[in-house]
JSON list of C-alpha atoms in Angstrom, two decimals:
[
{"chain": "X", "resi": 77, "resn": "GLU", "atom": "CA", "xyz": [61.49, -61.00, 25.65]},
{"chain": "X", "resi": 78, "resn": "PRO", "atom": "CA", "xyz": [58.67, -63.35, 25.64]},
{"chain": "X", "resi": 79, "resn": "GLU", "atom": "CA", "xyz": [57.14, -64.38, 28.77]},
{"chain": "X", "resi": 80, "resn": "VAL", "atom": "CA", "xyz": [54.52, -66.91, 30.16]},
{"chain": "X", "resi": 81, "resn": "THR", "atom": "CA", "xyz": [51.80, -65.04, 31.59]},
{"chain": "X", "resi": 82, "resn": "GLN", "atom": "CA", "xyz": [49.72, -65.99, 34.39]},
{"chain": "X", "resi": 83, "resn": "THR", "atom": "CA", "xyz": [46.25, -64.64, 36.08]},
{"chain": "X", "resi": 84, "resn": "PRO", "atom": "CA", "xyz": [44.98, -64.03, 38.41]},
{"chain": "X", "resi": 85, "resn": "SER", "atom": "CA", "xyz": [48.11, -63.49, 40.87]},
{"chain": "X", "resi": 86, "resn": "HIS", "atom": "CA", "xyz": [46.30, -64.44, 43.45]},
{"chain": "X", "resi": 87, "resn": "GLN", "atom": "CA", "xyz": [43.06, -66.31, 43.97]},
{"chain": "X", "resi": 88, "resn": "VAL", "atom": "CA", "xyz": [41.27, -66.72, 47.19]},
{"chain": "X", "resi": 89, "resn": "THR", "atom": "CA", "xyz": [38.30, -69.08, 47.23]},
{"chain": "X", "resi": 90, "resn": "GLN", "atom": "CA", "xyz": [36.21, -71.14, 49.87]},
{"chain": "X", "resi": 91, "resn": "MET", "atom": "CA", "xyz": [36.94, -74.55, 50.27]},
{"chain": "X", "resi": 92, "resn": "GLY", "atom": "CA", "xyz": [34.63, -77.17, 47.57]},
{"chain": "X", "resi": 93, "resn": "GLN", "atom": "CA", "xyz": [34.44, -73.83, 45.32]},
{"chain": "X", "resi": 94, "resn": "GLU", "atom": "CA", "xyz": [36.30, -74.57, 42.22]},
{"chain": "X", "resi": 95, "resn": "VAL", "atom": "CA", "xyz": [38.86, -72.26, 40.34]},
{"chain": "X", "resi": 96, "resn": "ILE", "atom": "CA", "xyz": [40.56, -72.01, 37.01]},
{"chain": "X", "resi": 97, "resn": "LEU", "atom": "CA", "xyz": [43.76, -70.92, 36.92]},
{"chain": "X", "resi": 98, "resn": "ARG", "atom": "CA", "xyz": [44.85, -69.39, 33.72]},
{"chain": "X", "resi": 99, "resn": "CYS", "atom": "CA", "xyz": [48.59, -68.92, 31.85]},
{"chain": "X", "resi": 100, "resn": "VAL", "atom": "CA", "xyz": [48.91, -67.76, 27.98]},
{"chain": "X", "resi": 101, "resn": "PRO", "atom": "CA", "xyz": [52.49, -69.62, 27.08]},
{"chain": "X", "resi": 102, "resn": "ILE", "atom": "CA", "xyz": [54.92, -68.08, 24.85]},
{"chain": "X", "resi": 103, "resn": "SER", "atom": "CA", "xyz": [53.94, -68.41, 21.10]},
{"chain": "X", "resi": 104, "resn": "ASN", "atom": "CA", "xyz": [55.46, -71.39, 19.22]},
{"chain": "X", "resi": 105, "resn": "HIS", "atom": "CA", "xyz": [56.12, -73.97, 22.32]},
{"chain": "X", "resi": 106, "resn": "LEU", "atom": "CA", "xyz": [54.94, -76.84, 22.35]},
{"chain": "X", "resi": 107, "resn": "TYR", "atom": "CA", "xyz": [54.97, -78.26, 25.77]},
{"chain": "X", "resi": 108, "resn": "PHE", "atom": "CA", "xyz": [53.25, -77.07, 28.43]},
{"chain": "X", "resi": 109, "resn": "TYR", "atom": "CA", "xyz": [53.50, -77.77, 32.34]},
{"chain": "X", "resi": 110, "resn": "TRP", "atom": "CA", "xyz": [51.82, -77.19, 35.40]},
{"chain": "X", "resi": 111, "resn": "TYR", "atom": "CA", "xyz": [53.71, -77.19, 38.59]},
{"chain": "X", "resi": 112, "resn": "ARG", "atom": "CA", "xyz": [53.09, -76.13, 42.37]},
{"chain": "X", "resi": 113, "resn": "GLN", "atom": "CA", "xyz": [54.91, -75.28, 45.47]},
{"chain": "X", "resi": 114, "resn": "ILE", "atom": "CA", "xyz": [53.35, -75.30, 48.63]},
{"chain": "X", "resi": 115, "resn": "LEU", "atom": "CA", "xyz": [54.71, -72.52, 51.05]},
{"chain": "X", "resi": 116, "resn": "GLY", "atom": "CA", "xyz": [58.40, -73.91, 52.14]},
{"chain": "X", "resi": 117, "resn": "GLN", "atom": "CA", "xyz": [58.49, -76.92, 49.95]},
{"chain": "X", "resi": 118, "resn": "LYS", "atom": "CA", "xyz": [59.92, -77.86, 46.91]},
{"chain": "X", "resi": 119, "resn": "VAL", "atom": "CA", "xyz": [58.42, -76.95, 43.49]},
{"chain": "X", "resi": 120, "resn": "GLU", "atom": "CA", "xyz": [56.13, -79.87, 42.19]},
{"chain": "X", "resi": 121, "resn": "PHE", "atom": "CA", "xyz": [55.52, -81.11, 39.12]},
{"chain": "X", "resi": 122, "resn": "LEU", "atom": "CA", "xyz": [51.60, -81.73, 38.60]},
{"chain": "X", "resi": 123, "resn": "VAL", "atom": "CA", "xyz": [50.88, -82.50, 34.73]},
{"chain": "X", "resi": 124, "resn": "SER", "atom": "CA", "xyz": [52.77, -82.07, 31.06]},
{"chain": "X", "resi": 125, "resn": "PHE", "atom": "CA", "xyz": [50.76, -81.53, 28.14]},
{"chain": "X", "resi": 126, "resn": "TYR", "atom": "CA", "xyz": [51.43, -82.14, 24.56]},
{"chain": "X", "resi": 127, "resn": "ASN", "atom": "CA", "xyz": [49.96, -82.19, 21.22]},
{"chain": "X", "resi": 128, "resn": "ASN", "atom": "CA", "xyz": [46.65, -80.91, 22.88]},
{"chain": "X", "resi": 129, "resn": "GLU", "atom": "CA", "xyz": [46.94, -84.32, 25.55]},
{"chain": "X", "resi": 130, "resn": "ILE", "atom": "CA", "xyz": [48.40, -85.22, 28.61]},
{"chain": "X", "resi": 131, "resn": "SER", "atom": "CA", "xyz": [51.50, -86.56, 28.46]},
{"chain": "X", "resi": 132, "resn": "GLU", "atom": "CA", "xyz": [52.09, -87.29, 31.94]},
{"chain": "X", "resi": 133, "resn": "LYS", "atom": "CA", "xyz": [50.51, -86.18, 35.15]},
{"chain": "X", "resi": 134, "resn": "SER", "atom": "CA", "xyz": [52.08, -86.63, 38.99]},
{"chain": "X", "resi": 135, "resn": "GLU", "atom": "CA", "xyz": [50.19, -88.80, 41.44]},
{"chain": "X", "resi": 136, "resn": "ILE", "atom": "CA", "xyz": [49.01, -85.29, 43.07]},
{"chain": "X", "resi": 137, "resn": "PHE", "atom": "CA", "xyz": [47.19, -84.71, 39.98]},
{"chain": "X", "resi": 138, "resn": "ASP", "atom": "CA", "xyz": [43.91, -86.97, 40.53]},
{"chain": "X", "resi": 139, "resn": "ASP", "atom": "CA", "xyz": [40.63, -86.31, 39.29]},
{"chain": "X", "resi": 140, "resn": "GLN", "atom": "CA", "xyz": [40.09, -83.27, 41.30]},
{"chain": "X", "resi": 141, "resn": "PHE", "atom": "CA", "xyz": [42.35, -81.46, 38.60]},
{"chain": "X", "resi": 142, "resn": "SER", "atom": "CA", "xyz": [42.13, -81.06, 34.33]},
{"chain": "X", "resi": 143, "resn": "VAL", "atom": "CA", "xyz": [43.96, -79.17, 32.08]},
{"chain": "X", "resi": 144, "resn": "GLU", "atom": "CA", "xyz": [42.62, -77.78, 28.73]},
{"chain": "X", "resi": 145, "resn": "ARG", "atom": "CA", "xyz": [43.88, -75.57, 25.69]},
{"chain": "X", "resi": 146, "resn": "PRO", "atom": "CA", "xyz": [40.48, -74.05, 25.34]},
{"chain": "X", "resi": 147, "resn": "ASP", "atom": "CA", "xyz": [41.53, -72.01, 22.06]},
{"chain": "X", "resi": 148, "resn": "GLY", "atom": "CA", "xyz": [44.84, -73.23, 21.15]},
{"chain": "X", "resi": 149, "resn": "SER", "atom": "CA", "xyz": [46.69, -70.45, 23.04]},
{"chain": "X", "resi": 150, "resn": "ASN", "atom": "CA", "xyz": [45.54, -70.31, 26.52]},
{"chain": "X", "resi": 151, "resn": "PHE", "atom": "CA", "xyz": [46.38, -73.49, 28.75]},
{"chain": "X", "resi": 152, "resn": "THR", "atom": "CA", "xyz": [44.44, -73.45, 31.89]},
{"chain": "X", "resi": 153, "resn": "LEU", "atom": "CA", "xyz": [44.49, -75.51, 35.25]},
{"chain": "X", "resi": 154, "resn": "LYS", "atom": "CA", "xyz": [40.87, -76.44, 36.90]},
{"chain": "X", "resi": 155, "resn": "ILE", "atom": "CA", "xyz": [40.85, -77.35, 40.32]},
{"chain": "X", "resi": 156, "resn": "ARG", "atom": "CA", "xyz": [37.12, -78.98, 40.98]},
{"chain": "X", "resi": 157, "resn": "SER", "atom": "CA", "xyz": [36.38, -78.70, 44.95]},
{"chain": "X", "resi": 158, "resn": "THR", "atom": "CA", "xyz": [39.19, -77.24, 45.95]},
{"chain": "X", "resi": 159, "resn": "LYS", "atom": "CA", "xyz": [40.56, -78.24, 49.64]},
{"chain": "X", "resi": 160, "resn": "LEU", "atom": "CA", "xyz": [42.50, -76.23, 52.15]},
{"chain": "X", "resi": 161, "resn": "GLU", "atom": "CA", "xyz": [45.86, -78.31, 51.46]},
{"chain": "X", "resi": 162, "resn": "ASP", "atom": "CA", "xyz": [45.49, -77.20, 47.47]},
{"chain": "X", "resi": 163, "resn": "SER", "atom": "CA", "xyz": [46.72, -73.67, 49.15]},
{"chain": "X", "resi": 164, "resn": "ALA", "atom": "CA", "xyz": [50.15, -73.21, 46.99]},
{"chain": "X", "resi": 165, "resn": "MET", "atom": "CA", "xyz": [51.69, -71.19, 44.07]},
{"chain": "X", "resi": 166, "resn": "TYR", "atom": "CA", "xyz": [50.81, -72.64, 40.99]},
{"chain": "X", "resi": 167, "resn": "PHE", "atom": "CA", "xyz": [53.03, -72.21, 37.88]},
{"chain": "X", "resi": 168, "resn": "CYS", "atom": "CA", "xyz": [52.61, -72.71, 34.14]},
{"chain": "X", "resi": 169, "resn": "ALA", "atom": "CA", "xyz": [55.65, -72.93, 32.45]},
{"chain": "X", "resi": 170, "resn": "ASP", "atom": "CA", "xyz": [56.50, -74.10, 29.04]},
{"chain": "X", "resi": 171, "resn": "SER", "atom": "CA", "xyz": [59.14, -75.13, 26.38]},
{"chain": "X", "resi": 172, "resn": "PRO", "atom": "CA", "xyz": [59.89, -75.08, 22.72]},
{"chain": "X", "resi": 173, "resn": "SER", "atom": "CA", "xyz": [61.39, -78.21, 22.79]},
{"chain": "X", "resi": 174, "resn": "GLN", "atom": "CA", "xyz": [61.91, -81.32, 25.13]},
{"chain": "X", "resi": 175, "resn": "ALA", "atom": "CA", "xyz": [64.60, -79.70, 27.16]},
{"chain": "X", "resi": 176, "resn": "GLY", "atom": "CA", "xyz": [63.90, -77.45, 30.30]},
{"chain": "X", "resi": 177, "resn": "ALA", "atom": "CA", "xyz": [61.26, -75.19, 31.06]},
{"chain": "X", "resi": 178, "resn": "PHE", "atom": "CA", "xyz": [60.21, -71.75, 31.10]},
{"chain": "X", "resi": 179, "resn": "PHE", "atom": "CA", "xyz": [58.06, -70.53, 34.26]},
{"chain": "X", "resi": 180, "resn": "GLY", "atom": "CA", "xyz": [55.31, -67.79, 34.36]},
{"chain": "X", "resi": 181, "resn": "GLN", "atom": "CA", "xyz": [55.29, -65.57, 38.07]},
{"chain": "X", "resi": 182, "resn": "GLY", "atom": "CA", "xyz": [52.45, -67.87, 39.54]},
{"chain": "X", "resi": 183, "resn": "THR", "atom": "CA", "xyz": [49.19, -67.91, 40.67]},
{"chain": "X", "resi": 184, "resn": "ARG", "atom": "CA", "xyz": [48.80, -67.74, 44.62]},
{"chain": "X", "resi": 185, "resn": "LEU", "atom": "CA", "xyz": [45.70, -69.93, 45.58]},
{"chain": "X", "resi": 186, "resn": "THR", "atom": "CA", "xyz": [44.62, -69.55, 48.78]},
{"chain": "X", "resi": 187, "resn": "VAL", "atom": "CA", "xyz": [41.76, -71.88, 50.04]},
{"chain": "X", "resi": 188, "resn": "VAL", "atom": "CA", "xyz": [39.74, -70.48, 53.15]},
{"chain": "E", "resi": 205, "resn": "GLU", "atom": "CA", "xyz": [62.80, -92.31, 41.59]},
{"chain": "E", "resi": 206, "resn": "ASP", "atom": "CA", "xyz": [64.74, -89.21, 41.01]},
{"chain": "E", "resi": 207, "resn": "GLN", "atom": "CA", "xyz": [66.25, -87.19, 43.54]},
{"chain": "E", "resi": 208, "resn": "VAL", "atom": "CA", "xyz": [67.55, -83.96, 43.79]},
{"chain": "E", "resi": 209, "resn": "THR", "atom": "CA", "xyz": [69.32, -82.73, 47.00]},
{"chain": "E", "resi": 210, "resn": "GLN", "atom": "CA", "xyz": [70.72, -78.93, 47.55]},
{"chain": "E", "resi": 211, "resn": "SER", "atom": "CA", "xyz": [73.23, -77.97, 49.95]},
{"chain": "E", "resi": 212, "resn": "PRO", "atom": "CA", "xyz": [73.64, -75.64, 51.73]},
{"chain": "E", "resi": 213, "resn": "GLU", "atom": "CA", "xyz": [69.93, -75.17, 52.56]},
{"chain": "E", "resi": 214, "resn": "ALA", "atom": "CA", "xyz": [70.93, -71.23, 53.11]},
{"chain": "E", "resi": 215, "resn": "LEU", "atom": "CA", "xyz": [73.93, -69.56, 52.59]},
{"chain": "E", "resi": 216, "resn": "ARG", "atom": "CA", "xyz": [74.93, -65.77, 54.10]},
{"chain": "E", "resi": 217, "resn": "LEU", "atom": "CA", "xyz": [77.84, -64.35, 52.20]},
{"chain": "E", "resi": 218, "resn": "GLN", "atom": "CA", "xyz": [79.24, -60.92, 52.39]},
{"chain": "E", "resi": 219, "resn": "GLU", "atom": "CA", "xyz": [79.41, -58.70, 49.03]},
{"chain": "E", "resi": 220, "resn": "GLY", "atom": "CA", "xyz": [82.86, -60.44, 47.07]},
{"chain": "E", "resi": 221, "resn": "GLU", "atom": "CA", "xyz": [82.93, -63.29, 48.99]},
{"chain": "E", "resi": 222, "resn": "SER", "atom": "CA", "xyz": [82.98, -66.11, 46.32]},
{"chain": "E", "resi": 223, "resn": "SER", "atom": "CA", "xyz": [81.44, -69.31, 47.10]},
{"chain": "E", "resi": 224, "resn": "SER", "atom": "CA", "xyz": [79.54, -72.67, 45.41]},
{"chain": "E", "resi": 225, "resn": "LEU", "atom": "CA", "xyz": [76.52, -74.40, 46.01]},
{"chain": "E", "resi": 226, "resn": "ASN", "atom": "CA", "xyz": [76.24, -77.93, 45.32]},
{"chain": "E", "resi": 227, "resn": "CYS", "atom": "CA", "xyz": [73.73, -80.26, 44.04]},
{"chain": "E", "resi": 228, "resn": "SER", "atom": "CA", "xyz": [74.00, -83.97, 44.07]},
{"chain": "E", "resi": 229, "resn": "TYR", "atom": "CA", "xyz": [70.96, -85.86, 41.73]},
{"chain": "E", "resi": 230, "resn": "THR", "atom": "CA", "xyz": [69.99, -89.60, 41.13]},
{"chain": "E", "resi": 231, "resn": "VAL", "atom": "CA", "xyz": [68.29, -90.20, 37.79]},
{"chain": "E", "resi": 232, "resn": "SER", "atom": "CA", "xyz": [67.77, -93.00, 35.64]},
{"chain": "E", "resi": 233, "resn": "GLY", "atom": "CA", "xyz": [69.44, -91.25, 32.63]},
{"chain": "E", "resi": 234, "resn": "LEU", "atom": "CA", "xyz": [69.89, -87.53, 32.89]},
{"chain": "E", "resi": 235, "resn": "ARG", "atom": "CA", "xyz": [68.79, -85.44, 29.87]},
{"chain": "E", "resi": 236, "resn": "GLY", "atom": "CA", "xyz": [69.57, -82.54, 31.42]},
{"chain": "E", "resi": 237, "resn": "LEU", "atom": "CA", "xyz": [70.39, -80.59, 34.59]},
{"chain": "E", "resi": 238, "resn": "PHE", "atom": "CA", "xyz": [68.86, -77.07, 34.90]},
{"chain": "E", "resi": 239, "resn": "TRP", "atom": "CA", "xyz": [69.71, -74.14, 37.33]},
{"chain": "E", "resi": 240, "resn": "TYR", "atom": "CA", "xyz": [67.14, -71.57, 38.25]},
{"chain": "E", "resi": 241, "resn": "ARG", "atom": "CA", "xyz": [66.83, -68.60, 40.47]},
{"chain": "E", "resi": 242, "resn": "GLN", "atom": "CA", "xyz": [63.69, -68.33, 42.43]},
{"chain": "E", "resi": 243, "resn": "ASP", "atom": "CA", "xyz": [62.78, -64.49, 44.12]},
{"chain": "E", "resi": 244, "resn": "PRO", "atom": "CA", "xyz": [60.45, -64.51, 47.04]},
{"chain": "E", "resi": 245, "resn": "GLY", "atom": "CA", "xyz": [56.76, -64.75, 45.68]},
{"chain": "E", "resi": 246, "resn": "LYS", "atom": "CA", "xyz": [58.27, -65.38, 41.95]},
{"chain": "E", "resi": 247, "resn": "GLY", "atom": "CA", "xyz": [58.33, -68.05, 39.64]},
{"chain": "E", "resi": 248, "resn": "PRO", "atom": "CA", "xyz": [61.66, -70.07, 38.77]},
{"chain": "E", "resi": 249, "resn": "GLU", "atom": "CA", "xyz": [64.04, -67.94, 36.21]},
{"chain": "E", "resi": 250, "resn": "PHE", "atom": "CA", "xyz": [65.90, -69.85, 33.96]},
{"chain": "E", "resi": 251, "resn": "LEU", "atom": "CA", "xyz": [69.60, -69.60, 34.57]},
{"chain": "E", "resi": 252, "resn": "PHE", "atom": "CA", "xyz": [71.79, -72.48, 32.60]},
{"chain": "E", "resi": 253, "resn": "THR", "atom": "CA", "xyz": [71.16, -75.70, 31.26]},
{"chain": "E", "resi": 254, "resn": "LEU", "atom": "CA", "xyz": [73.82, -78.44, 31.69]},
{"chain": "E", "resi": 255, "resn": "TYR", "atom": "CA", "xyz": [73.67, -81.85, 29.31]},
{"chain": "E", "resi": 256, "resn": "SER", "atom": "CA", "xyz": [76.84, -83.77, 30.00]},
{"chain": "E", "resi": 257, "resn": "ALA", "atom": "CA", "xyz": [79.73, -84.40, 32.61]},
{"chain": "E", "resi": 258, "resn": "GLY", "atom": "CA", "xyz": [81.95, -81.76, 31.91]},
{"chain": "E", "resi": 259, "resn": "GLU", "atom": "CA", "xyz": [79.80, -79.46, 30.81]},
{"chain": "E", "resi": 260, "resn": "GLU", "atom": "CA", "xyz": [80.15, -75.39, 32.04]},
{"chain": "E", "resi": 261, "resn": "LYS", "atom": "CA", "xyz": [78.17, -72.67, 31.56]},
{"chain": "E", "resi": 262, "resn": "GLU", "atom": "CA", "xyz": [78.87, -68.78, 32.73]},
{"chain": "E", "resi": 263, "resn": "LYS", "atom": "CA", "xyz": [76.53, -65.78, 33.02]},
{"chain": "E", "resi": 264, "resn": "GLU", "atom": "CA", "xyz": [77.97, -62.74, 34.75]},
{"chain": "E", "resi": 265, "resn": "ARG", "atom": "CA", "xyz": [79.12, -63.85, 38.30]},
{"chain": "E", "resi": 266, "resn": "LEU", "atom": "CA", "xyz": [77.65, -67.50, 37.87]},
{"chain": "E", "resi": 267, "resn": "LYS", "atom": "CA", "xyz": [79.09, -70.32, 36.36]},
{"chain": "E", "resi": 268, "resn": "ALA", "atom": "CA", "xyz": [77.69, -74.01, 36.52]},
{"chain": "E", "resi": 269, "resn": "THR", "atom": "CA", "xyz": [79.44, -77.26, 36.28]},
{"chain": "E", "resi": 270, "resn": "LEU", "atom": "CA", "xyz": [78.50, -80.69, 36.02]},
{"chain": "E", "resi": 271, "resn": "THR", "atom": "CA", "xyz": [79.91, -84.22, 36.82]},
{"chain": "E", "resi": 272, "resn": "LYS", "atom": "CA", "xyz": [77.84, -87.47, 36.86]},
{"chain": "E", "resi": 273, "resn": "LYS", "atom": "CA", "xyz": [76.55, -87.15, 40.13]},
{"chain": "E", "resi": 274, "resn": "GLU", "atom": "CA", "xyz": [76.66, -83.61, 40.96]},
{"chain": "E", "resi": 275, "resn": "SER", "atom": "CA", "xyz": [76.25, -79.98, 40.00]},
{"chain": "E", "resi": 276, "resn": "PHE", "atom": "CA", "xyz": [77.99, -76.67, 41.25]},
{"chain": "E", "resi": 277, "resn": "LEU", "atom": "CA", "xyz": [76.78, -73.38, 40.58]},
{"chain": "E", "resi": 278, "resn": "HIS", "atom": "CA", "xyz": [79.94, -71.08, 41.70]},
{"chain": "E", "resi": 279, "resn": "ILE", "atom": "CA", "xyz": [79.21, -67.44, 42.59]},
{"chain": "E", "resi": 280, "resn": "THR", "atom": "CA", "xyz": [82.20, -65.02, 42.12]},
{"chain": "E", "resi": 281, "resn": "ALA", "atom": "CA", "xyz": [81.96, -61.83, 44.04]},
{"chain": "E", "resi": 282, "resn": "PRO", "atom": "CA", "xyz": [78.59, -61.56, 44.60]},
{"chain": "E", "resi": 283, "resn": "LYS", "atom": "CA", "xyz": [76.32, -58.48, 44.95]},
{"chain": "E", "resi": 284, "resn": "PRO", "atom": "CA", "xyz": [73.22, -57.98, 47.35]},
{"chain": "E", "resi": 285, "resn": "GLU", "atom": "CA", "xyz": [71.45, -58.56, 44.29]},
{"chain": "E", "resi": 286, "resn": "ASP", "atom": "CA", "xyz": [72.22, -62.03, 43.70]},
{"chain": "E", "resi": 287, "resn": "SER", "atom": "CA", "xyz": [70.72, -62.44, 46.91]},
{"chain": "E", "resi": 288, "resn": "ALA", "atom": "CA", "xyz": [67.93, -65.35, 45.90]},
{"chain": "E", "resi": 289, "resn": "THR", "atom": "CA", "xyz": [66.91, -68.63, 46.00]},
{"chain": "E", "resi": 290, "resn": "TYR", "atom": "CA", "xyz": [69.20, -70.98, 43.52]},
{"chain": "E", "resi": 291, "resn": "LEU", "atom": "CA", "xyz": [67.25, -74.17, 42.51]},
{"chain": "E", "resi": 292, "resn": "CYS", "atom": "CA", "xyz": [68.50, -77.08, 41.00]},
{"chain": "E", "resi": 293, "resn": "ALA", "atom": "CA", "xyz": [66.39, -79.49, 38.59]},
{"chain": "E", "resi": 294, "resn": "VAL", "atom": "CA", "xyz": [66.83, -82.51, 36.82]},
{"chain": "E", "resi": 295, "resn": "GLN", "atom": "CA", "xyz": [65.31, -83.93, 33.66]},
{"chain": "E", "resi": 296, "resn": "ALA", "atom": "CA", "xyz": [65.34, -87.52, 32.98]},
{"chain": "E", "resi": 297, "resn": "ARG", "atom": "CA", "xyz": [65.90, -89.29, 29.87]},
{"chain": "E", "resi": 298, "resn": "GLY", "atom": "CA", "xyz": [63.21, -91.31, 28.02]},
{"chain": "E", "resi": 299, "resn": "GLY", "atom": "CA", "xyz": [59.43, -91.56, 26.70]},
{"chain": "E", "resi": 300, "resn": "SER", "atom": "CA", "xyz": [57.70, -88.53, 26.93]},
{"chain": "E", "resi": 301, "resn": "ASN", "atom": "CA", "xyz": [58.54, -87.75, 30.46]},
{"chain": "E", "resi": 302, "resn": "TYR", "atom": "CA", "xyz": [59.71, -84.21, 30.29]},
{"chain": "E", "resi": 303, "resn": "LYS", "atom": "CA", "xyz": [59.02, -83.19, 33.99]},
{"chain": "E", "resi": 304, "resn": "LEU", "atom": "CA", "xyz": [61.42, -81.41, 36.09]},
{"chain": "E", "resi": 305, "resn": "THR", "atom": "CA", "xyz": [62.36, -82.81, 39.42]},
{"chain": "E", "resi": 306, "resn": "PHE", "atom": "CA", "xyz": [63.34, -79.95, 41.86]},
{"chain": "E", "resi": 307, "resn": "GLY", "atom": "CA", "xyz": [65.62, -80.00, 44.66]},
{"chain": "E", "resi": 308, "resn": "LYS", "atom": "CA", "xyz": [64.73, -78.10, 47.48]},
{"chain": "E", "resi": 309, "resn": "GLY", "atom": "CA", "xyz": [67.18, -75.14, 47.14]},
{"chain": "E", "resi": 310, "resn": "THR", "atom": "CA", "xyz": [69.56, -72.90, 48.61]},
{"chain": "E", "resi": 311, "resn": "LEU", "atom": "CA", "xyz": [68.37, -69.59, 50.12]},
{"chain": "E", "resi": 312, "resn": "LEU", "atom": "CA", "xyz": [71.63, -67.35, 49.27]},
{"chain": "E", "resi": 313, "resn": "THR", "atom": "CA", "xyz": [71.79, -64.07, 51.39]},
{"chain": "E", "resi": 314, "resn": "VAL", "atom": "CA", "xyz": [74.76, -61.80, 49.99]},
{"chain": "E", "resi": 315, "resn": "ASN", "atom": "CA", "xyz": [75.17, -58.76, 52.55]},
{"chain": "E", "resi": 316, "resn": "PRO", "atom": "CA", "xyz": [76.56, -55.67, 51.32]}
]
């Protein structure tokens, strides 16, 4: 069964460094998302991406964050100048239609 | 602002002891309500989508129902492998907004 694949599974980075989280969505899915989950808290929406552009972003998704589909298949989330409070699980998700989403297994980002 | 409240926060059952989880929601026009299962350190795993009041979906020991204000996830004769956090999420109708708004989840523990 097709699934969303995320790499790396765990990333440790120093505060102030840039990180790139990578995702390979399910083939033929059109809608892409990034969510995050701080330990013990809700899953929170960050950004949605459709037709090669951002369709919506949350207030969390500030200038520190950016998303790209660099080669038409992979989908990346870049966090510039990481902060301690960026430590969380980051989930990539996608959907073939407007309804719902299928999630990857996540990247655990630890900022030290 | 869309809101999702799940109760109880935690539920401990004996194997075979049926129960229900609640998800109450406030949304400006419901496109869909989604149930996910999340195991520790993993991404949410899609279970059900419900679109309109009165709709029901079943999968093995799980049955999801929907009213205009809430959804229930009924677990019949649970087994220890059903232990997980169950997440409810809503998607609002309209525009290009396809984000999911999640509740905090119900942590279900099924003892053998």
